[in-house]
Amino acid sequence: METKEEKPQQRFFKNKWKKVALVSSVPIIAGAMISLAVYKYSKPFKPAFYNYKSYMYQGNIDKINNNFTYKVFDEIIEFTTALTNRKVSAGIGSEFQAVGLIKKDLIRPINFQKFFQLDHKPNKTELEAMLKNIYTEPVWKHLASYDKDVNDAKDLNEEQWNEWKEKNPDSVKHLWEYVLPYYVQDSMIGYNPLKSKASKDPITEEMLRENAKKLNQNYWNKLEKEFEKEGKQDEFNTVLNGVDQSDLKPFNYASIFNIFNYLSHNGYSNFVITDAVRNNMLYGSAYNKVALDSTPGAPFELENLFTGNSTIDNYKWSIDNFISLVQDSTSFRIADGKNIAFDGDGQNILRNLIDPSRKDVDVALMFNGDALDAYYSEDNELRDENGNLVPDGTIQAFKFNKNIILLDTFVVAKDVNEQTEDIIYDSIRTTIFANLNKINHVMATKGIANKTEAMKESLLEYYQEYLEFIFNKKSELLNSMLEQLKTIYKETIKEEIFNEDLQKFNEFVAQKFENNPELIQQFKELFPLEKENAAESDEEFVTRIASILSHVNLGNEAYFEEIVETKYPNLTNFDFINYTPSTTIDYEFIRRNYFITDENEYDLRAIKIYEIALTDKQRQENFEHKGIGSVDDKLRSQLDTYYFNKTKS
């Protein structure tokens, strides 16, 4: 997918039609006008729907094209310009862009009554409760974090903000009233071990921890010498004794600095960074170059400076710190243009990282969705010099601690008429946002008050439907074990995923097959080996059947074409995009079902790339996500120019 960030660029426009000399006679002109009228009649006007390039499954695009002209853009500023010029009715952009559009009065609140086909318009309290159920916790918190920004109150402290809300209850706007979340992302550092000039083995967390330990020790040794020069050894001891060494300050083991530093000293020398101005400014804010080079108290302040809000006072500081972060950690200068490159195309980044022939890219700072796409490298069909596909799982990736969270969002233009609005909601309700309100429907119809329990019930419905499909005409066989399978499946829908859970299916199948040759034969006929004349041991047969029964397999082509594309077009996107869903049911469905191997085990590495929510352990070790705040056009132009001069000149 393409970069979710605005960058300065020169735009060149070409006339769609070539100019011709007006030497024709009136009859010819009249004929042309008649032809144009006939064309317009046969090709009625369709409003525009904008989206990032390579960011929707073709089947959904085809359906949207029935009523809209589906257009893609490379840079998000193109979507903003189209909305400003009233050239688009709806589309997908970013959350911080949506905040700016709200302030400019260019988009309207989502008509949830119409979209969800409700019998009444929900008030804010009702709507908030519904949306909290629909969206994952990280997504909801992220949406809510923009309340101050949307209301032009970023400078207010919490007490002032609460007072303002109490005084102006009817004036408070919320981002979640104006957008439908599409996919959510954070970032990772990916690397290709096959391109390492040293060890080809994957880098472990322990290796990174040891490297951070050395960096921190070097930092404190340097600081101690500075104190000694000034005859202040006692003061240094006081400072050192006040430091909790477990915090690994100022260098966290999972910081961009530490990961880049380790890679650059262990066989990796060609880094590509997603060329996104505001993203990189956010990363830079977590690295206070000036503080590191000066006062002894600096380490205690570093993490408090991490921010996605850009102002006239801090934008140069953030960009300068980003430059220092990259150069200090790798010892490579950006200006040299040899070891550090920038690329705004996510697909380009991941393909170059995989491609064995591209020796100039062995490390990438990339979105987690692109890292997941790269992890499944065989789908990208890149081959080594012997013609072999780069195997799945080749690309390794680490999540860093001071990270970004980006949410792509659907918005509706302010000035669309009611007829167009109806078409918009009909189109997205049957494509990318199909089944969006499913969790609330399950809670209402089954009398479930708990969101997690409703999510599990929803996944069970998917699971039962899948089993009924793959058992086809063997309904009696399925019915003999359906409730047992559903019980096991429900037990495996957990916050923490373990391979031991999937082994329950192996145990179930082994127990069923024990001393039951008739049942074994039924399963062999129902699920034959794909390869003719292939053989498998009894143990392999049990594992294969357990794997079939343990999850909903989106890779089953018949199921995908007959069921998913028809009933669940919201799920078709993931296999194409690989970005993390923003809704509770879709997120948990993919997490529970998509990452299972033929050996009936979870691919835990892939799941770690996919997951956005932080674990308790990560929070304890200072992992944090922050979003990007909105900026006005003047500041955006200034920071774009400054960034360009710093990274490109």
XYZ file of C-alpha atoms in Angstrom:
649
model
C 0.000 0.000 0.000
C 1.091 3.560 -0.513
C 2.329 6.002 2.068
C -0.362 7.424 4.364
C 1.249 10.819 4.616
C 1.385 14.072 2.805
C 4.667 14.902 1.118
C 5.705 17.849 -1.043
C 5.569 17.023 -4.689
C 5.298 18.698 -8.034
C 2.065 17.934 -9.792
C 1.799 18.122 -13.547
C -1.557 18.149 -15.271
C -2.203 17.104 -18.809
C -5.281 17.911 -20.803
C -7.481 14.877 -21.258
C -8.269 15.909 -24.764
C -5.727 17.292 -27.199
C -6.352 20.774 -28.528
C -7.401 20.942 -32.135
C -7.533 23.911 -34.479
C -10.982 25.351 -34.950
C -11.062 25.014 -38.713
C -14.067 22.725 -38.905
C -17.379 23.842 -40.291
C -20.492 24.338 -38.188
C -21.999 20.976 -39.254
C -18.941 19.166 -37.942
C -19.168 21.007 -34.605
C -22.863 20.237 -34.416
C -22.152 16.597 -35.114
C -19.602 16.513 -32.341
C -22.114 18.036 -29.923
C -24.708 15.418 -30.853
C -22.160 12.657 -30.336
C -21.268 14.084 -26.943
C -24.920 14.206 -25.947
C -25.414 10.590 -26.989
C -22.312 9.591 -25.004
C -23.550 11.396 -21.893
C -26.946 9.757 -22.205
C -25.461 6.290 -22.550
C -22.836 6.942 -19.865
C -24.639 8.752 -17.020
C -22.562 10.716 -14.521
C -21.331 8.724 -11.547
C -19.940 10.428 -8.429
C -16.305 9.802 -7.529
C -15.095 7.473 -4.780
C -11.435 7.959 -3.777
C -9.059 5.488 -2.155
C -5.361 4.807 -1.775
C -3.795 2.756 -4.550
C -3.743 -1.036 -4.000
C -6.035 -0.764 -0.998
C -9.170 -2.718 -1.874
C -10.041 -6.182 -3.171
C -10.972 -6.046 -6.858
C -14.358 -7.678 -6.276
C -15.344 -4.829 -3.969
C -14.005 -2.248 -6.419
C -16.155 -3.748 -9.169
C -19.271 -3.461 -7.001
C -18.502 0.136 -6.019
C -17.902 0.974 -9.680
C -21.523 0.070 -10.400
C -22.564 3.367 -8.833
C -19.345 5.365 -8.563
C -16.231 6.213 -10.492
C -13.575 4.538 -8.358
C -10.366 6.579 -8.349
C -7.030 5.947 -6.662
C -4.450 8.439 -5.458
C -0.772 8.281 -4.581
C -0.733 11.159 -2.105
C -3.444 11.960 0.400
C -3.331 15.638 -0.566
C -5.038 14.605 -3.821
C -8.080 13.430 -1.858
C -8.115 16.631 0.206
C -7.933 18.719 -2.974
C -10.782 16.754 -4.560
C -12.966 17.347 -1.494
C -12.070 21.034 -1.444
C -13.004 21.355 -5.129
C -16.177 19.269 -4.662
C -14.960 16.621 -7.099
C -15.619 13.604 -4.869
C -18.579 12.280 -2.898
C -16.871 9.837 -0.550
C -13.642 7.978 -0.011
C -10.940 6.660 2.262
C -8.187 8.775 3.762
C -6.460 9.095 7.122
C -7.801 10.024 10.530
C -5.681 13.143 10.954
C -6.750 14.257 7.490
C -10.383 13.774 8.565
C -9.818 16.059 11.560
C -8.651 18.814 9.222
C -11.613 18.193 6.918
C -14.024 18.544 9.846
C -12.450 21.872 10.772
C -12.807 23.049 7.171
C -16.430 21.854 7.087
C -15.713 19.637 4.063
C -17.202 16.375 5.389
C -20.454 15.537 7.141
C -21.173 13.244 10.091
C -21.873 9.644 9.146
C -25.616 9.005 8.969
C -25.550 5.948 11.202
C -29.329 5.609 11.208
C -29.317 5.289 7.437
C -26.149 3.202 7.230
C -27.178 0.713 9.938
C -30.832 0.880 8.806
C -32.032 1.700 12.321
C -35.611 2.603 13.194
C -34.498 5.773 14.983
C -31.559 8.158 15.066
C -29.284 7.166 17.957
C -28.299 9.941 20.336
C -24.608 10.437 21.153
C -24.707 8.169 24.199
C -26.375 5.347 22.261
C -24.048 5.790 19.294
C -20.959 5.797 21.485
C -22.033 2.517 23.115
C -22.673 0.917 19.715
C -19.347 1.994 18.254
C -17.385 0.905 21.325
C -18.732 -2.584 20.708
C -17.930 -2.498 16.999
C -14.355 -1.199 17.107
C -11.351 -2.808 18.757
C -10.155 -1.166 21.949
C -7.010 0.395 20.400
C -9.090 1.863 17.572
C -11.738 3.305 19.880
C -9.124 4.878 22.165
C -7.359 6.286 19.132
C -10.554 7.845 17.785
C -11.383 9.337 21.184
C -7.865 10.768 21.487
C -8.723 13.295 18.757
C -11.528 14.977 20.727
C -9.406 17.994 21.667
C -7.985 18.308 18.173
C -11.392 18.181 16.483
C -12.646 20.933 18.796
C -9.542 23.148 18.407
C -8.678 22.588 22.068
C -5.260 20.917 21.878
C -3.733 23.586 24.111
C -6.161 22.964 26.991
C -5.121 20.794 29.928
C -7.509 18.078 31.114
C -9.163 20.282 33.724
C -9.735 23.094 31.226
C -10.953 20.626 28.608
C -13.489 19.078 30.987
C -14.745 22.539 31.949
C -15.146 23.466 28.289
C -17.140 20.294 27.590
C -19.445 20.975 30.541
C -20.113 24.515 29.344
C -20.597 23.504 25.693
C -22.230 20.037 25.728
C -24.058 20.556 22.434
C -20.976 21.885 20.645
C -18.592 19.004 21.329
C -17.612 17.149 18.165
C -16.115 13.667 18.045
C -14.075 12.144 15.253
C -16.055 8.913 15.602
C -19.190 10.767 14.482
C -17.605 11.628 11.124
C -15.690 8.515 10.061
C -15.890 4.773 9.570
C -12.539 3.149 10.412
C -11.121 1.018 7.597
C -7.774 -0.516 8.616
C -5.358 0.334 11.412
C -1.559 0.217 11.283
C 1.548 0.662 13.299
C 5.138 0.377 12.098
C 7.946 -2.147 12.254
C 11.569 -2.583 11.299
C 11.869 -5.457 8.854
C 15.065 -7.080 7.632
C 16.084 -9.860 5.250
C 18.571 -12.287 6.871
C 19.466 -13.743 3.472
C 21.057 -10.406 2.565
C 23.145 -10.111 5.721
C 26.885 -9.796 5.171
C 27.391 -11.573 8.491
C 25.191 -14.222 10.112
C 22.092 -15.349 8.226
C 20.403 -16.343 11.485
C 17.437 -14.314 12.764
C 18.129 -11.685 15.394
C 16.641 -12.464 18.793
C 15.173 -10.196 21.439
C 17.996 -11.205 23.762
C 20.559 -9.918 21.247
C 18.789 -6.567 21.186
C 18.664 -6.441 24.975
C 22.407 -7.065 25.186
C 23.069 -4.336 22.642
C 20.931 -1.840 24.571
C 22.767 -2.772 27.753
C 26.078 -1.877 26.081
C 24.701 1.383 24.701
C 23.429 2.416 28.099
C 26.668 1.444 29.812
C 28.649 3.474 27.286
C 26.331 6.414 27.865
C 26.761 6.334 31.643
C 30.526 5.841 31.357
C 30.736 8.907 29.128
C 28.584 10.885 31.529
C 30.716 9.815 34.486
C 33.866 11.082 32.778
C 32.202 14.440 32.165
C 31.329 14.715 35.860
C 34.860 13.699 36.845
C 36.345 16.445 34.674
C 34.312 18.974 36.612
C 35.104 17.378 39.979
C 31.496 16.330 40.557
C 31.860 12.565 41.150
C 29.548 12.679 44.168
C 26.820 14.328 42.113
C 27.171 11.631 39.450
C 26.794 8.865 42.048
C 23.605 10.551 43.228
C 22.255 10.615 39.675
C 23.240 6.997 38.986
C 21.682 5.716 42.207
C 18.412 7.362 41.215
C 18.156 5.459 37.948
C 16.084 2.311 37.642
C 18.374 0.240 35.422
C 15.459 -1.969 34.347
C 14.046 1.016 32.427
C 17.059 0.841 30.099
C 17.248 4.611 29.821
C 18.033 6.343 27.644
C 18.108 3.411 25.163
C 15.259 0.914 25.261
C 16.002 -2.509 23.753
C 13.067 -2.068 21.355
C 13.817 1.521 20.348
C 14.427 2.434 16.722
C 17.884 3.578 17.787
C 18.842 0.240 19.321
C 17.419 -1.905 16.503
C 19.039 0.217 13.795
C 22.291 0.249 15.749
C 22.386 -3.524 16.138
C 21.541 -4.159 12.489
C 24.132 -1.694 11.195
C 26.845 -3.409 13.258
C 25.844 -6.947 12.298
C 25.877 -7.269 8.531
C 23.161 -4.840 7.426
C 24.044 -1.595 5.693
C 21.227 -0.621 3.330
C 18.227 0.968 5.019
C 15.029 2.172 3.379
C 12.557 4.261 5.363
C 8.916 4.876 4.535
C 8.916 8.434 3.262
C 6.176 9.907 5.441
C 6.922 13.327 6.884
C 4.658 13.342 9.927
C 5.372 9.709 10.778
C 9.101 10.321 10.795
C 8.683 13.495 12.832
C 6.874 11.438 15.458
C 9.742 8.925 15.564
C 12.201 11.791 15.866
C 10.373 13.260 18.847
C 11.298 10.194 20.914
C 15.020 10.848 20.347
C 16.154 14.069 21.996
C 19.569 14.603 20.448
C 20.190 17.883 22.262
C 19.329 16.398 25.651
C 21.494 13.332 25.087
C 24.462 15.523 24.328
C 24.010 17.841 27.281
C 22.519 17.700 30.760
C 22.832 14.705 33.132
C 19.128 14.861 33.873
C 18.163 14.421 30.223
C 17.398 10.661 30.321
C 14.556 11.251 32.718
C 12.877 13.625 30.280
C 13.319 11.840 26.965
C 10.134 9.802 26.847
C 7.900 12.691 27.889
C 8.759 14.452 24.624
C 7.303 11.722 22.390
C 4.489 13.330 20.411
C 2.562 13.290 17.160
C 1.479 16.904 17.516
C 3.399 19.322 15.329
C 3.558 23.040 16.065
C 5.415 26.046 14.743
C 7.697 25.704 17.778
C 8.604 22.011 17.537
C 8.478 20.941 13.896
C 12.120 21.720 13.124
C 13.177 20.059 16.370
C 11.258 16.867 15.485
C 12.727 16.694 11.982
C 16.261 17.422 13.201
C 15.912 14.708 15.833
C 14.697 12.227 13.238
C 17.757 12.920 11.096
C 19.993 12.507 14.158
C 18.182 9.321 15.188
C 18.910 7.645 11.853
C 22.471 8.910 11.512
C 23.568 8.395 15.128
C 22.198 4.859 15.296
C 23.617 3.633 11.971
C 26.663 5.911 11.522
C 25.441 6.471 7.942
C 24.788 9.989 6.690
C 21.504 10.604 4.907
C 23.046 13.256 2.667
C 25.490 10.719 1.207
C 22.609 8.859 -0.434
C 24.455 5.540 -0.181
C 23.083 3.640 2.795
C 19.873 5.468 3.713
C 17.018 5.768 1.221
C 13.412 6.961 1.409
C 10.474 5.450 -0.464
C 6.815 6.434 -0.258
C 5.490 3.246 -1.877
C 4.868 0.458 0.632
C 4.569 -2.206 -2.068
C 7.857 -1.090 -3.554
C 9.554 -1.236 -0.152
C 8.421 -4.751 0.667
C 9.223 -6.148 -2.775
C 12.725 -4.658 -2.736
C 13.292 -6.040 0.753
C 12.306 -9.528 -0.413
C 13.998 -9.438 -3.828
C 17.365 -11.271 -3.625
C 18.701 -9.206 -6.528
C 18.140 -5.907 -4.697
C 21.295 -5.818 -2.616
C 20.651 -2.127 -1.936
C 17.778 -2.889 0.474
C 18.245 -5.192 3.447
C 16.412 -3.252 6.204
C 13.116 -1.352 6.030
C 11.152 0.858 8.390
C 7.685 -0.053 7.173
C 4.014 -0.391 8.101
C 3.036 -3.626 9.848
C 0.681 -4.535 7.001
C 3.527 -4.283 4.511
C 5.712 -6.308 6.884
C 3.041 -9.017 6.960
C 2.807 -8.968 3.171
C 6.602 -9.313 3.028
C 6.486 -12.158 5.550
C 4.291 -14.099 3.119
C 6.971 -13.600 0.498
C 5.915 -16.438 -1.817
C 2.765 -14.487 -2.744
C 5.033 -11.789 -4.195
C 6.608 -14.342 -6.572
C 10.169 -13.065 -6.260
C 12.877 -15.623 -6.988
C 16.540 -16.131 -6.235
C 19.251 -16.698 -8.851
C 18.314 -20.390 -9.018
C 14.697 -19.632 -9.806
C 13.396 -20.565 -6.360
C 10.720 -18.503 -4.651
C 11.855 -16.641 -1.548
C 10.159 -18.822 1.091
C 7.457 -17.548 3.426
C 8.820 -16.418 6.767
C 12.132 -15.187 5.365
C 11.516 -11.553 6.305
C 11.918 -10.886 10.020
C 10.448 -7.852 11.788
C 10.512 -6.074 15.142
C 7.945 -3.683 16.579
C 9.653 -0.715 18.152
C 8.556 0.845 21.416
C 7.740 4.464 20.543
C 5.406 3.716 17.679
C 2.793 5.335 15.536
C -0.830 4.302 15.213
C -2.516 5.237 11.943
C -6.157 4.711 11.140
C -7.509 4.908 7.616
C -11.054 6.209 7.590
C -14.050 6.475 5.276
C -15.681 9.914 5.002
C -18.611 11.464 3.139
C -18.358 14.880 1.475
C -20.363 17.695 3.057
C -22.376 18.680 -0.010
C -23.680 15.313 -1.310
C -27.421 15.213 -1.898
C -29.746 12.704 -0.251
C -29.947 10.450 -3.310
C -26.158 10.198 -3.535
C -25.933 9.615 0.205
C -28.355 6.694 -0.119
C -26.215 5.186 -2.872
C -23.055 5.668 -0.807
C -24.410 3.757 2.175
C -25.964 1.042 0.019
C -22.608 0.554 -1.716
C -20.397 0.318 1.365
C -22.981 -1.709 3.315
C -22.683 -4.460 0.709
C -18.907 -4.282 0.248
C -16.112 -3.050 2.501
C -18.321 -2.327 5.531
C -20.658 -5.288 5.230
C -21.692 -6.778 8.591
C -20.218 -3.804 10.458
C -23.001 -3.790 13.051
C -23.070 -7.570 13.466
C -21.834 -7.535 17.061
C -24.667 -5.268 18.226
C -27.163 -7.408 16.326
C -25.872 -10.533 18.089
C -26.024 -8.798 21.471
C -29.621 -7.709 20.858
C -30.994 -10.942 19.395
C -29.241 -13.289 21.828
C -29.536 -11.132 24.913
C -25.772 -10.878 25.415
C -24.523 -7.885 27.393
C -20.797 -8.638 27.174
C -18.891 -7.523 24.059
C -16.337 -10.338 24.260
C -19.042 -12.980 24.592
C -20.898 -11.520 21.604
C -17.681 -11.618 19.578
C -17.222 -15.300 20.432
C -20.801 -16.077 19.425
C -20.223 -14.318 16.116
C -17.076 -16.333 15.435
C -18.970 -19.504 16.304
C -21.565 -18.631 13.656
C -18.806 -18.275 11.056
C -17.260 -21.535 12.227
C -20.476 -23.550 12.073
C -21.300 -22.188 8.636
C -17.826 -23.167 7.430
C -18.141 -26.697 8.815
C -21.531 -27.109 7.154
C -19.975 -26.017 3.866
C -16.962 -28.336 3.914
C -18.969 -31.338 5.144
C -21.309 -30.691 2.234
C -23.783 -33.582 2.025
C -22.375 -35.380 5.060
C -24.645 -33.507 7.470
C -25.219 -36.551 9.660
C -21.484 -36.967 10.124
C -21.108 -33.313 11.092
C -24.110 -33.336 13.421
C -22.592 -36.232 15.344
C -19.730 -34.013 16.482
C -20.792 -30.408 15.805
C -21.475 -29.350 19.389
C -18.213 -30.874 20.595
C -16.268 -29.045 17.890
C -17.986 -25.751 18.698
C -17.160 -26.161 22.373
C -13.482 -26.722 21.608
C -13.416 -23.860 19.118
C -14.963 -21.423 21.578
C -12.411 -22.411 24.225
C -9.618 -21.441 21.831
C -10.848 -17.868 21.260
C -8.531 -16.206 23.742
C -6.708 -12.954 24.336
C -3.434 -14.883 24.465
C -2.870 -17.507 21.799
C -1.136 -20.818 22.487
C -0.466 -23.810 20.261
C -1.624 -26.070 23.068
C -5.167 -24.861 22.377
C -5.106 -26.176 18.815
C -3.821 -29.526 20.037
C -7.265 -30.068 21.549
C -8.488 -30.677 18.008
C -5.749 -33.268 17.451
C -6.787 -35.012 20.649
C -10.449 -34.888 19.637
C -9.777 -36.372 16.187
C -7.438 -39.064 17.524
C -10.035 -40.092 20.077
C -12.792 -40.246 17.455
C -10.679 -42.322 15.078
C -9.511 -44.779 17.711
C -10.814 -48.249 16.829
C -13.240 -46.742 14.326
C -12.108 -47.655 10.790
C -15.517 -46.756 9.346
C -15.229 -43.157 10.562
C -11.663 -42.946 9.288
C -12.808 -44.052 5.850
C -15.603 -41.465 5.833
C -13.115 -38.688 6.524
C -10.687 -39.975 3.905
C -13.446 -39.876 1.308
C -14.636 -36.457 2.424
C -11.159 -34.905 2.644
C -8.884 -36.791 0.223
C -5.238 -35.905 -0.200
C -4.781 -33.301 -2.928
C -1.904 -35.111 -4.607
C -2.669 -38.363 -6.391
C -0.932 -41.462 -5.062
C 0.280 -39.501 -2.024
C 0.661 -41.346 1.238
C 0.454 -40.223 4.843
C 0.931 -41.909 8.182
C -1.882 -42.278 10.702
C -0.386 -39.435 12.728
C -0.152 -37.180 9.675
C -3.760 -38.003 8.808
C -4.922 -37.025 12.294
C -2.980 -33.747 12.095
C -4.385 -32.936 8.651
C -7.981 -33.530 9.726
C -7.412 -31.627 12.969
C -6.098 -28.687 10.962
C -9.162 -28.767 8.703
C -11.492 -28.748 11.709
C -9.597 -26.257 13.857
C -10.312 -23.085 11.901
C -12.198 -21.339 9.130
C -9.888 -21.576 6.138
C -10.147 -18.516 3.895
C -7.738 -20.318 1.584
C -10.482 -22.790 0.686
C -11.264 -21.429 -2.782
C -14.765 -22.864 -3.035
C -15.734 -21.484 0.383
C -14.181 -18.109 -0.419
C -15.982 -17.774 -3.746
C -19.372 -19.159 -2.717
C -19.676 -17.837 0.841
C -17.149 -15.121 1.681
C -17.428 -13.064 -1.509
C -21.216 -13.268 -1.337
C -21.968 -12.827 2.365
C -18.796 -11.383 3.885
C -17.151 -8.990 1.418
C -15.712 -7.206 4.458
C -13.419 -10.214 4.891
C -12.264 -10.380 1.272
C -10.061 -7.327 1.672
C -7.720 -8.768 4.278
C -6.226 -11.517 2.151
C -5.447 -8.886 -0.482
C -4.271 -6.070 1.804
C -2.896 -7.766 4.948
C -3.563 -4.684 7.075
C -5.082 -5.027 10.535
C -8.907 -4.745 10.711
C -10.344 -2.052 12.961
C -13.488 -3.908 14.031
C -13.689 -6.370 16.904
C -15.219 -9.284 15.004
C -13.063 -9.015 11.882
C -9.889 -8.519 13.939
C -10.540 -11.561 16.134
C -11.782 -13.684 13.234
C -8.578 -13.115 11.263
C -6.381 -13.504 14.337
C -8.016 -16.813 15.299
C -8.312 -18.358 11.824
C -5.854 -16.904 9.320
C -2.475 -17.763 10.826
C -2.673 -21.556 11.147
C -0.123 -23.835 9.512
C -0.605 -27.236 7.891
C 0.822 -28.712 11.099
C -2.159 -27.223 12.951
C -0.093 -24.658 14.803
C -0.361 -20.899 15.055
C 2.223 -18.904 13.137
C 3.081 -16.795 16.168
C 5.582 -14.630 14.271
C 2.922 -13.587 11.780
C 0.444 -12.911 14.579
C 2.920 -10.602 16.324
C 3.219 -8.587 13.124
C -0.573 -8.459 12.766
C -1.436 -7.436 16.320
C -1.748 -3.761 17.210
C -2.847 -3.960 20.852
C 0.009 -3.783 23.340
C 0.524 -6.541 25.872
C 0.916 -5.842 29.591
C 4.584 -6.763 29.261
C 5.080 -4.236 26.460
C 3.408 -1.471 28.457
C 5.666 -2.226 31.400
C 8.649 -1.819 29.079
C 7.543 1.601 27.843
C 5.893 0.597 24.569
C 3.460 3.238 23.395
C 1.394 4.210 20.360
C 0.626 7.802 19.425
C -1.317 9.300 16.554
C -0.606 12.248 14.304
C -2.299 15.541 15.105
C -3.793 17.772 12.452
C -1.988 20.871 11.175
C -3.176 23.820 9.137
C -2.134 24.288 5.521
C 0.508 26.890 6.314
C 2.305 24.740 8.882
C 2.036 21.670 6.669
C 3.753 23.553 3.867
C 6.504 24.724 6.212
C 7.253 21.330 7.683
C 7.074 19.627 4.285
C 9.622 22.071 2.902
C 11.949 21.769 5.890
C 11.755 17.959 5.808
C 12.423 17.901 2.071
C 15.483 20.110 2.452
C 16.821 17.955 5.276
C 16.294 14.574 3.628
C 16.652 15.268 -0.081
C 19.263 18.012 -0.352
